[in-house]
Amino acid sequence: MTEAHGSAGPNGTPCWVSLMVHGLTTTQEFYGELFGWEFQPGPQQLGPYVRALLDGQEVAGIGQLPPDRHLPVAWTPYLASDDVDLTAETVRLCGGTVGVGPLDAGDAGRLAIGSDPSGAVFGVWQAGAHRGTGIAGVSGTPAWHELLTFETASVAKFYETVFGYDEEPVVSADFDYVTLRLADRPVAGIHGVGNSLPRDRGPHWMTYFQVADADAALDLLTTLGGHILKRPHDTPHGRVATVSDPEGARFSVVEAERL
């Protein structure tokens, strides 16, 4: 059963996820086969851009990087804001940076792209006509967003101040994890992994996409030219694997436990 979303949600709600790539057509083919996405054109303010659809509902965005821009190819979560200009200013005041915007994406909304003090990149979205991801709870939809960083304490304070999250730390001597909550609902996580961070990436946000069968999804992913970075393993939240697409964008797939 699908769940439709009517709005971008309160400040700080993860409401969209977007990927900038070099090969837009080949990337559409990869994710179309993997997740069953279909595509339609989106705002072109930052170059060629398409929105992925499932059952006619918008799921994610994929854009074309300019040929001269050698940026990391990565999935970027967008966090909702009622006032993106104010949020961008707060990001700066709290030690983060704003690299793009704030700028209008036609009548769809207004956006900024920034990074937290550790360097992890995220987007901010002030909804207009585009309210964000319109479907959840089915294969091919974003299920969770998690920041992988050196340690949670300082960076969690940044996100709490900018977006008004409540923090729920895991009390453990050997597991550094904070769940970010809004209105008593978990919306994202921060995982401090110390020196286990990939040397070529540094702190970064990881998007988890729901799949019906993690092992079958990995078989298909490798056939399509993707790579398995961390083999599937069972967790309290379902069977999880970390992978990358043919251009190197990392994401995770999660086969949620059936209730």
JSON list of C-alpha atoms in Angstrom, two decimals, residues 130-248:
[
{"chain": "A", "resi": 130, "resn": "HIS", "atom": "CA", "xyz": [6.62, 21.28, -5.79]},
{"chain": "A", "resi": 131, "resn": "ARG", "atom": "CA", "xyz": [5.95, 19.84, -2.34]},
{"chain": "A", "resi": 132, "resn": "GLY", "atom": "CA", "xyz": [8.68, 17.21, -2.41]},
{"chain": "A", "resi": 133, "resn": "THR", "atom": "CA", "xyz": [8.60, 13.41, -2.46]},
{"chain": "A", "resi": 134, "resn": "GLY", "atom": "CA", "xyz": [5.00, 12.37, -2.96]},
{"chain": "A", "resi": 135, "resn": "ILE", "atom": "CA", "xyz": [5.06, 8.69, -2.05]},
{"chain": "A", "resi": 136, "resn": "ALA", "atom": "CA", "xyz": [6.60, 6.52, 0.68]},
{"chain": "A", "resi": 137, "resn": "GLY", "atom": "CA", "xyz": [6.55, 3.00, 2.03]},
{"chain": "A", "resi": 138, "resn": "VAL", "atom": "CA", "xyz": [7.01, 1.15, -1.26]},
{"chain": "A", "resi": 139, "resn": "SER", "atom": "CA", "xyz": [9.99, -0.19, -3.18]},
{"chain": "A", "resi": 140, "resn": "GLY", "atom": "CA", "xyz": [11.98, 2.57, -4.88]},
{"chain": "A", "resi": 141, "resn": "THR", "atom": "CA", "xyz": [11.19, 5.33, -2.38]},
{"chain": "A", "resi": 142, "resn": "PRO", "atom": "CA", "xyz": [13.52, 7.02, 0.12]},
{"chain": "A", "resi": 143, "resn": "ALA", "atom": "CA", "xyz": [13.11, 5.32, 3.50]},
{"chain": "A", "resi": 144, "resn": "TRP", "atom": "CA", "xyz": [15.72, 7.04, 5.69]},
{"chain": "A", "resi": 145, "resn": "HIS", "atom": "CA", "xyz": [18.53, 9.60, 5.63]},
{"chain": "A", "resi": 146, "resn": "GLU", "atom": "CA", "xyz": [21.66, 9.21, 7.75]},
{"chain": "A", "resi": 147, "resn": "LEU", "atom": "CA", "xyz": [24.68, 11.46, 8.16]},
{"chain": "A", "resi": 148, "resn": "LEU", "atom": "CA", "xyz": [27.99, 9.60, 8.39]},
{"chain": "A", "resi": 149, "resn": "THR", "atom": "CA", "xyz": [30.49, 11.83, 10.19]},
{"chain": "A", "resi": 150, "resn": "PHE", "atom": "CA", "xyz": [33.45, 11.73, 12.55]},
{"chain": "A", "resi": 151, "resn": "GLU", "atom": "CA", "xyz": [31.49, 12.27, 15.77]},
{"chain": "A", "resi": 152, "resn": "THR", "atom": "CA", "xyz": [27.93, 13.26, 16.57]},
{"chain": "A", "resi": 153, "resn": "ALA", "atom": "CA", "xyz": [28.14, 15.82, 19.39]},
{"chain": "A", "resi": 154, "resn": "SER", "atom": "CA", "xyz": [29.15, 19.00, 17.58]},
{"chain": "A", "resi": 155, "resn": "VAL", "atom": "CA", "xyz": [27.43, 18.34, 14.26]},
{"chain": "A", "resi": 156, "resn": "ALA", "atom": "CA", "xyz": [24.17, 17.30, 15.94]},
{"chain": "A", "resi": 157, "resn": "LYS", "atom": "CA", "xyz": [24.18, 20.67, 17.72]},
{"chain": "A", "resi": 158, "resn": "PHE", "atom": "CA", "xyz": [24.48, 22.39, 14.33]},
{"chain": "A", "resi": 159, "resn": "TYR", "atom": "CA", "xyz": [21.42, 20.64, 12.88]},
{"chain": "A", "resi": 160, "resn": "GLU", "atom": "CA", "xyz": [19.46, 21.10, 16.09]},
{"chain": "A", "resi": 161, "resn": "THR", "atom": "CA", "xyz": [20.10, 24.85, 16.02]},
{"chain": "A", "resi": 162, "resn": "VAL", "atom": "CA", "xyz": [19.41, 25.31, 12.30]},
{"chain": "A", "resi": 163, "resn": "PHE", "atom": "CA", "xyz": [16.31, 23.11, 12.00]},
{"chain": "A", "resi": 164, "resn": "GLY", "atom": "CA", "xyz": [14.94, 22.74, 15.53]},
{"chain": "A", "resi": 165, "resn": "TYR", "atom": "CA", "xyz": [15.43, 18.99, 15.91]},
{"chain": "A", "resi": 166, "resn": "ASP", "atom": "CA", "xyz": [15.21, 17.16, 19.18]},
{"chain": "A", "resi": 167, "resn": "GLU", "atom": "CA", "xyz": [18.09, 14.75, 19.75]},
{"chain": "A", "resi": 168, "resn": "GLU", "atom": "CA", "xyz": [17.79, 11.16, 20.91]},
{"chain": "A", "resi": 169, "resn": "PRO", "atom": "CA", "xyz": [21.31, 9.77, 21.49]},
{"chain": "A", "resi": 170, "resn": "VAL", "atom": "CA", "xyz": [22.03, 6.07, 21.71]},
{"chain": "A", "resi": 171, "resn": "VAL", "atom": "CA", "xyz": [23.52, 5.40, 25.15]},
{"chain": "A", "resi": 172, "resn": "SER", "atom": "CA", "xyz": [26.46, 3.16, 24.33]},
{"chain": "A", "resi": 173, "resn": "ALA", "atom": "CA", "xyz": [30.20, 3.23, 24.95]},
{"chain": "A", "resi": 174, "resn": "ASP", "atom": "CA", "xyz": [31.03, 1.94, 21.46]},
{"chain": "A", "resi": 175, "resn": "PHE", "atom": "CA", "xyz": [28.20, 3.21, 19.24]},
{"chain": "A", "resi": 176, "resn": "ASP", "atom": "CA", "xyz": [28.03, 6.95, 18.53]},
{"chain": "A", "resi": 177, "resn": "TYR", "atom": "CA", "xyz": [24.54, 7.59, 17.12]},
{"chain": "A", "resi": 178, "resn": "VAL", "atom": "CA", "xyz": [21.92, 10.32, 17.44]},
{"chain": "A", "resi": 179, "resn": "THR", "atom": "CA", "xyz": [18.38, 10.16, 16.06]},
{"chain": "A", "resi": 180, "resn": "LEU", "atom": "CA", "xyz": [16.97, 13.53, 14.97]},
{"chain": "A", "resi": 181, "resn": "ARG", "atom": "CA", "xyz": [13.28, 13.94, 15.80]},
{"chain": "A", "resi": 182, "resn": "LEU", "atom": "CA", "xyz": [10.55, 16.41, 14.87]},
{"chain": "A", "resi": 183, "resn": "ALA", "atom": "CA", "xyz": [7.23, 16.44, 16.76]},
{"chain": "A", "resi": 184, "resn": "ASP", "atom": "CA", "xyz": [8.35, 13.26, 18.53]},
{"chain": "A", "resi": 185, "resn": "ARG", "atom": "CA", "xyz": [8.88, 11.48, 15.19]},
{"chain": "A", "resi": 186, "resn": "PRO", "atom": "CA", "xyz": [12.29, 10.20, 14.00]},
{"chain": "A", "resi": 187, "resn": "VAL", "atom": "CA", "xyz": [13.23, 11.86, 10.70]},
{"chain": "A", "resi": 188, "resn": "ALA", "atom": "CA", "xyz": [16.99, 11.25, 10.26]},
{"chain": "A", "resi": 189, "resn": "GLY", "atom": "CA", "xyz": [20.09, 9.94, 11.98]},
{"chain": "A", "resi": 190, "resn": "ILE", "atom": "CA", "xyz": [23.68, 10.98, 12.63]},
{"chain": "A", "resi": 191, "resn": "HIS", "atom": "CA", "xyz": [26.27, 8.20, 12.92]},
{"chain": "A", "resi": 192, "resn": "GLY", "atom": "CA", "xyz": [29.72, 9.02, 14.23]},
{"chain": "A", "resi": 193, "resn": "VAL", "atom": "CA", "xyz": [32.14, 6.49, 12.74]},
{"chain": "A", "resi": 194, "resn": "GLY", "atom": "CA", "xyz": [35.48, 8.17, 13.44]},
{"chain": "A", "resi": 195, "resn": "ASN", "atom": "CA", "xyz": [38.28, 7.08, 11.16]},
{"chain": "A", "resi": 196, "resn": "SER", "atom": "CA", "xyz": [36.03, 4.53, 9.42]},
{"chain": "A", "resi": 197, "resn": "LEU", "atom": "CA", "xyz": [34.82, 7.26, 7.05]},
{"chain": "A", "resi": 198, "resn": "PRO", "atom": "CA", "xyz": [35.85, 6.64, 3.43]},
{"chain": "A", "resi": 199, "resn": "ARG", "atom": "CA", "xyz": [39.03, 8.64, 2.79]},
{"chain": "A", "resi": 200, "resn": "ASP", "atom": "CA", "xyz": [37.75, 9.81, -0.57]},
{"chain": "A", "resi": 201, "resn": "ARG", "atom": "CA", "xyz": [34.44, 11.07, 0.76]},
{"chain": "A", "resi": 202, "resn": "GLY", "atom": "CA", "xyz": [34.67, 12.51, 4.26]},
{"chain": "A", "resi": 203, "resn": "PRO", "atom": "CA", "xyz": [31.42, 13.24, 6.14]},
{"chain": "A", "resi": 204, "resn": "HIS", "atom": "CA", "xyz": [28.36, 12.74, 3.92]},
{"chain": "A", "resi": 205, "resn": "TRP", "atom": "CA", "xyz": [24.64, 12.04, 3.96]},
{"chain": "A", "resi": 206, "resn": "MET", "atom": "CA", "xyz": [23.47, 8.56, 2.98]},
{"chain": "A", "resi": 207, "resn": "THR", "atom": "CA", "xyz": [20.01, 7.93, 1.53]},
{"chain": "A", "resi": 208, "resn": "TYR", "atom": "CA", "xyz": [18.36, 4.56, 2.12]},
{"chain": "A", "resi": 209, "resn": "PHE", "atom": "CA", "xyz": [15.96, 3.40, -0.60]},
{"chain": "A", "resi": 210, "resn": "GLN", "atom": "CA", "xyz": [13.36, 0.78, 0.22]},
{"chain": "A", "resi": 211, "resn": "VAL", "atom": "CA", "xyz": [13.37, -2.44, -1.81]},
{"chain": "A", "resi": 212, "resn": "ALA", "atom": "CA", "xyz": [11.15, -5.51, -1.72]},
{"chain": "A", "resi": 213, "resn": "ASP", "atom": "CA", "xyz": [14.09, -7.95, -1.70]},
{"chain": "A", "resi": 214, "resn": "ALA", "atom": "CA", "xyz": [17.60, -6.70, -0.88]},
{"chain": "A", "resi": 215, "resn": "ASP", "atom": "CA", "xyz": [19.44, -9.68, -2.35]},
{"chain": "A", "resi": 216, "resn": "ALA", "atom": "CA", "xyz": [17.46, -9.58, -5.60]},
{"chain": "A", "resi": 217, "resn": "ALA", "atom": "CA", "xyz": [18.04, -5.81, -5.81]},
{"chain": "A", "resi": 218, "resn": "LEU", "atom": "CA", "xyz": [21.80, -6.34, -5.49]},
{"chain": "A", "resi": 219, "resn": "ASP", "atom": "CA", "xyz": [21.81, -8.96, -8.23]},
{"chain": "A", "resi": 220, "resn": "LEU", "atom": "CA", "xyz": [20.02, -6.52, -10.52]},
{"chain": "A", "resi": 221, "resn": "LEU", "atom": "CA", "xyz": [22.23, -3.60, -9.47]},
{"chain": "A", "resi": 222, "resn": "THR", "atom": "CA", "xyz": [25.45, -5.42, -10.38]},
{"chain": "A", "resi": 223, "resn": "THR", "atom": "CA", "xyz": [23.96, -6.52, -13.71]},
{"chain": "A", "resi": 224, "resn": "LEU", "atom": "CA", "xyz": [23.23, -2.86, -14.44]},
{"chain": "A", "resi": 225, "resn": "GLY", "atom": "CA", "xyz": [26.81, -1.78, -13.68]},
{"chain": "A", "resi": 226, "resn": "GLY", "atom": "CA", "xyz": [26.48, -0.81, -10.02]},
{"chain": "A", "resi": 227, "resn": "HIS", "atom": "CA", "xyz": [28.80, -1.93, -7.23]},
{"chain": "A", "resi": 228, "resn": "ILE", "atom": "CA", "xyz": [28.27, -3.49, -3.81]},
{"chain": "A", "resi": 229, "resn": "LEU", "atom": "CA", "xyz": [30.26, -1.63, -1.14]},
{"chain": "A", "resi": 230, "resn": "LYS", "atom": "CA", "xyz": [28.90, -3.41, 1.92]},
{"chain": "A", "resi": 231, "resn": "ARG", "atom": "CA", "xyz": [27.25, -6.80, 1.64]},
{"chain": "A", "resi": 232, "resn": "PRO", "atom": "CA", "xyz": [23.66, -7.19, 2.87]},
{"chain": "A", "resi": 233, "resn": "HIS", "atom": "CA", "xyz": [23.27, -7.71, 6.58]},
{"chain": "A", "resi": 234, "resn": "ASP", "atom": "CA", "xyz": [20.31, -7.95, 8.91]},
{"chain": "A", "resi": 235, "resn": "THR", "atom": "CA", "xyz": [19.57, -5.03, 11.26]},
{"chain": "A", "resi": 236, "resn": "PRO", "atom": "CA", "xyz": [16.70, -4.23, 13.65]},
{"chain": "A", "resi": 237, "resn": "HIS", "atom": "CA", "xyz": [15.24, -2.12, 10.82]},
{"chain": "A", "resi": 238, "resn": "GLY", "atom": "CA", "xyz": [15.55, -4.70, 8.04]},
{"chain": "A", "resi": 239, "resn": "ARG", "atom": "CA", "xyz": [18.14, -6.13, 5.67]},
{"chain": "A", "resi": 240, "resn": "VAL", "atom": "CA", "xyz": [20.56, -3.41, 4.53]},
{"chain": "A", "resi": 241, "resn": "ALA", "atom": "CA", "xyz": [23.35, -3.09, 1.96]},
{"chain": "A", "resi": 242, "resn": "THR", "atom": "CA", "xyz": [25.49, -0.15, 0.83]},
{"chain": "A", "resi": 243, "resn": "VAL", "atom": "CA", "xyz": [26.06, 0.23, -2.89]},
{"chain": "A", "resi": 244, "resn": "SER", "atom": "CA", "xyz": [27.03, 2.68, -5.61]},
{"chain": "A", "resi": 245, "resn": "ASP", "atom": "CA", "xyz": [25.67, 3.42, -9.05]},
{"chain": "A", "resi": 246, "resn": "PRO", "atom": "CA", "xyz": [27.86, 3.30, -12.20]},
{"chain": "A", "resi": 247, "resn": "GLU", "atom": "CA", "xyz": [29.05, 6.89, -11.63]},
{"chain": "A", "resi": 248, "resn": "GLY", "atom": "CA", "xyz": [29.97, 6.19, -8.01]}
]
